[in-house]
Amino acid sequence: MKEMDKKVIIITGAAMGLGLAAAQEFATRGAKQVLVDYNKEALEKAADEIRAEFPDAEIVTHVADVSKEEDVKAYVELAESSFGRIDGLYNNAGIEGRQAPLAEYNLDVFRKVVDINLMGVYFGMRHVIPVMQKQKYGRIVNVASVGGIRGVVNQTPYVATKHAVSGMTKNAAIEYGKDGILTNAIAPGAILTPMVAEAFKQVNPDNPEAAEREYSQRNPTRALGQPKDVAKLVAFLISEENGYVNGQTIAIDGGESNLY
Ligand code: NAD
């Protein structure tokens, strides 16, 4: 019997990066999982990798765009019809947008970041919370960012939506704690995932490795974070081991957000 046997977890943005690392971590703990992503090919590849490593893993995949409410309803219905309950939601899918100063930001990109990072996280909670209320149990982890507690130059919509995620997390926590639902957010710093690799290319197109080196030297640990570091924190917050942490935005950034 593994520690998360019988627990049913939904992960959005599960095809790569932080979502995939969490799916691997939950598989080691025996959870049943609904893996959601809008990149079908990458999602199937990720699920195949997990099944190869953990042949007993119970995994279903679902191609969905979290910014579309009907897609979100569908992944929630799939979780219920496949496994009969939902214990955890890792509301992780998100995009960074392009880098540009506030007044010059492309409006279509701005709206896309809002639709995915803010509305996608909201729709996830909107449709999962009623299921968790019936069970009188649930754990939600929303993905904010250090950009959800600090400003980040040239990333206005990202920073705005990640602050919003932190705010919605507080509201869910105070409204649904009475139903046995604990809701928290994580605020990762620079964790080496495909999204961050892409950001280094935008910062220094000729030499992204130099941007990565420079960035890691600013961190108190002189290193970037690894997706598995984040997965361990998420696994705690989304498990029954978390009995009383609710409404927090927890930085996982090597201490960098404390630097002045
Ligand atoms: P990533 O780009 O490596 O992976 C994100 C995954 O989400 C991809 O598989 C992508 O296809 C999927 N996705 C994006 N939009 C989607 C949508 N509308 N519907 C369904 N799936 C969608 O990114 P990552 O670095 O793993 O980031 C994951 C989350 O963590 C994001 O919310 C991001 O803002 C946040 N974050 C990451 C870092 C970091 O350093 N990597 C830091 C702070 C916050």
GROMACS .gro file of N, CA and C in nm, residues 95-102 105 110 113 145 147 151-161 195 199 202-203 215:
model
   87
   95ILE      N    1   0.103   3.018  -1.894
   95ILE     CA    2   0.199   3.065  -1.995
   95ILE      C    3   0.259   3.197  -1.947
   96GLU      N    4   0.373   3.232  -2.006
   96GLU     CA    5   0.443   3.353  -1.964
   96GLU      C    6   0.404   3.474  -2.049
   97GLY      N    7   0.364   3.451  -2.174
   97GLY     CA    8   0.341   3.563  -2.266
   97GLY      C    9   0.474   3.609  -2.324
   98ARG      N   10   0.473   3.724  -2.388
   98ARG     CA   11   0.598   3.777  -2.444
   98ARG      C   12   0.653   3.882  -2.349
   99GLN      N   13   0.781   3.912  -2.365
   99GLN     CA   14   0.843   4.014  -2.280
   99GLN      C   15   0.829   4.150  -2.347
  100ALA      N   16   0.767   4.247  -2.279
  100ALA     CA   17   0.754   4.383  -2.333
  100ALA      C   18   0.714   4.477  -2.219
  101PRO      N   19   0.753   4.606  -2.231
  101PRO     CA   20   0.711   4.701  -2.128
  101PRO      C   21   0.560   4.719  -2.126
  102LEU      N   22   0.507   4.759  -2.010
  102LEU     CA   23   0.363   4.766  -1.985
  102LEU      C   24   0.286   4.838  -2.096
  105TYR      N   25   0.266   4.656  -2.442
  105TYR     CA   26   0.233   4.513  -2.444
  105TYR      C   27   0.125   4.483  -2.549
  110PHE      N   28  -0.178   3.980  -2.411
  110PHE     CA   29  -0.221   4.013  -2.274
  110PHE      C   30  -0.347   3.933  -2.241
  113VAL      N   31  -0.289   3.560  -2.192
  113VAL     CA   32  -0.229   3.528  -2.061
  113VAL      C   33  -0.338   3.530  -1.952
  145SER      N   34   0.356   3.230  -0.874
  145SER     CA   35   0.494   3.251  -0.918
  145SER      C   36   0.554   3.354  -0.823
  147GLY      N   37   0.652   3.599  -0.946
  147GLY     CA   38   0.580   3.709  -1.012
  147GLY      C   39   0.439   3.728  -0.957
  151GLY      N   40   0.706   4.230  -0.853
  151GLY     CA   41   0.701   4.269  -0.994
  151GLY      C   42   0.812   4.201  -1.072
  152VAL      N   43   0.792   4.182  -1.201
  152VAL     CA   44   0.897   4.128  -1.289
  152VAL      C   45   0.897   4.217  -1.414
  153VAL      N   46   1.012   4.279  -1.442
  153VAL     CA   47   1.022   4.372  -1.555
  153VAL      C   48   0.977   4.305  -1.685
  154ASN      N   49   0.895   4.376  -1.762
  154ASN     CA   50   0.849   4.333  -1.895
  154ASN      C   51   0.749   4.218  -1.893
  155GLN      N   52   0.688   4.189  -1.777
  155GLN     CA   53   0.593   4.077  -1.771
  155GLN      C   54   0.462   4.118  -1.702
  156THR      N   55   0.403   4.229  -1.747
  156THR     CA   56   0.284   4.281  -1.678
  156THR      C   57   0.168   4.181  -1.668
  157PRO      N   58   0.123   4.121  -1.779
  157PRO     CA   59   0.007   4.032  -1.763
  157PRO      C   60   0.039   3.909  -1.680
  158TYR      N   61   0.162   3.860  -1.691
  158TYR     CA   62   0.203   3.744  -1.611
  158TYR      C   63   0.195   3.780  -1.462
  159VAL      N   64   0.253   3.894  -1.428
  159VAL     CA   65   0.255   3.938  -1.287
  159VAL      C   66   0.112   3.964  -1.237
  160ALA      N   67   0.030   4.028  -1.321
  160ALA     CA   68  -0.107   4.058  -1.281
  160ALA      C   69  -0.185   3.928  -1.256
  161THR      N   70  -0.171   3.832  -1.348
  161THR     CA   71  -0.250   3.709  -1.332
  161THR      C   72  -0.199   3.624  -1.216
  195MET      N   73   0.946   2.622  -2.022
  195MET     CA   74   0.901   2.761  -2.022
  195MET      C   75   1.016   2.857  -1.988
  199ALA      N   76   1.224   3.154  -2.196
  199ALA     CA   77   1.245   3.291  -2.147
  199ALA      C   78   1.392   3.332  -2.163
  202GLN      N   79   1.451   3.445  -2.504
  202GLN     CA   80   1.399   3.580  -2.533
  202GLN      C   81   1.491   3.687  -2.476
  203VAL      N   82   1.548   3.660  -2.357
  203VAL     CA   83   1.636   3.758  -2.292
  203VAL      C   84   1.766   3.773  -2.371
  215TYR      N   85   2.148   3.447  -1.452
  215TYR     CA   86   2.030   3.439  -1.366
  215TYR      C   87   2.058   3.352  -1.243
   0.00000   0.00000   0.00000
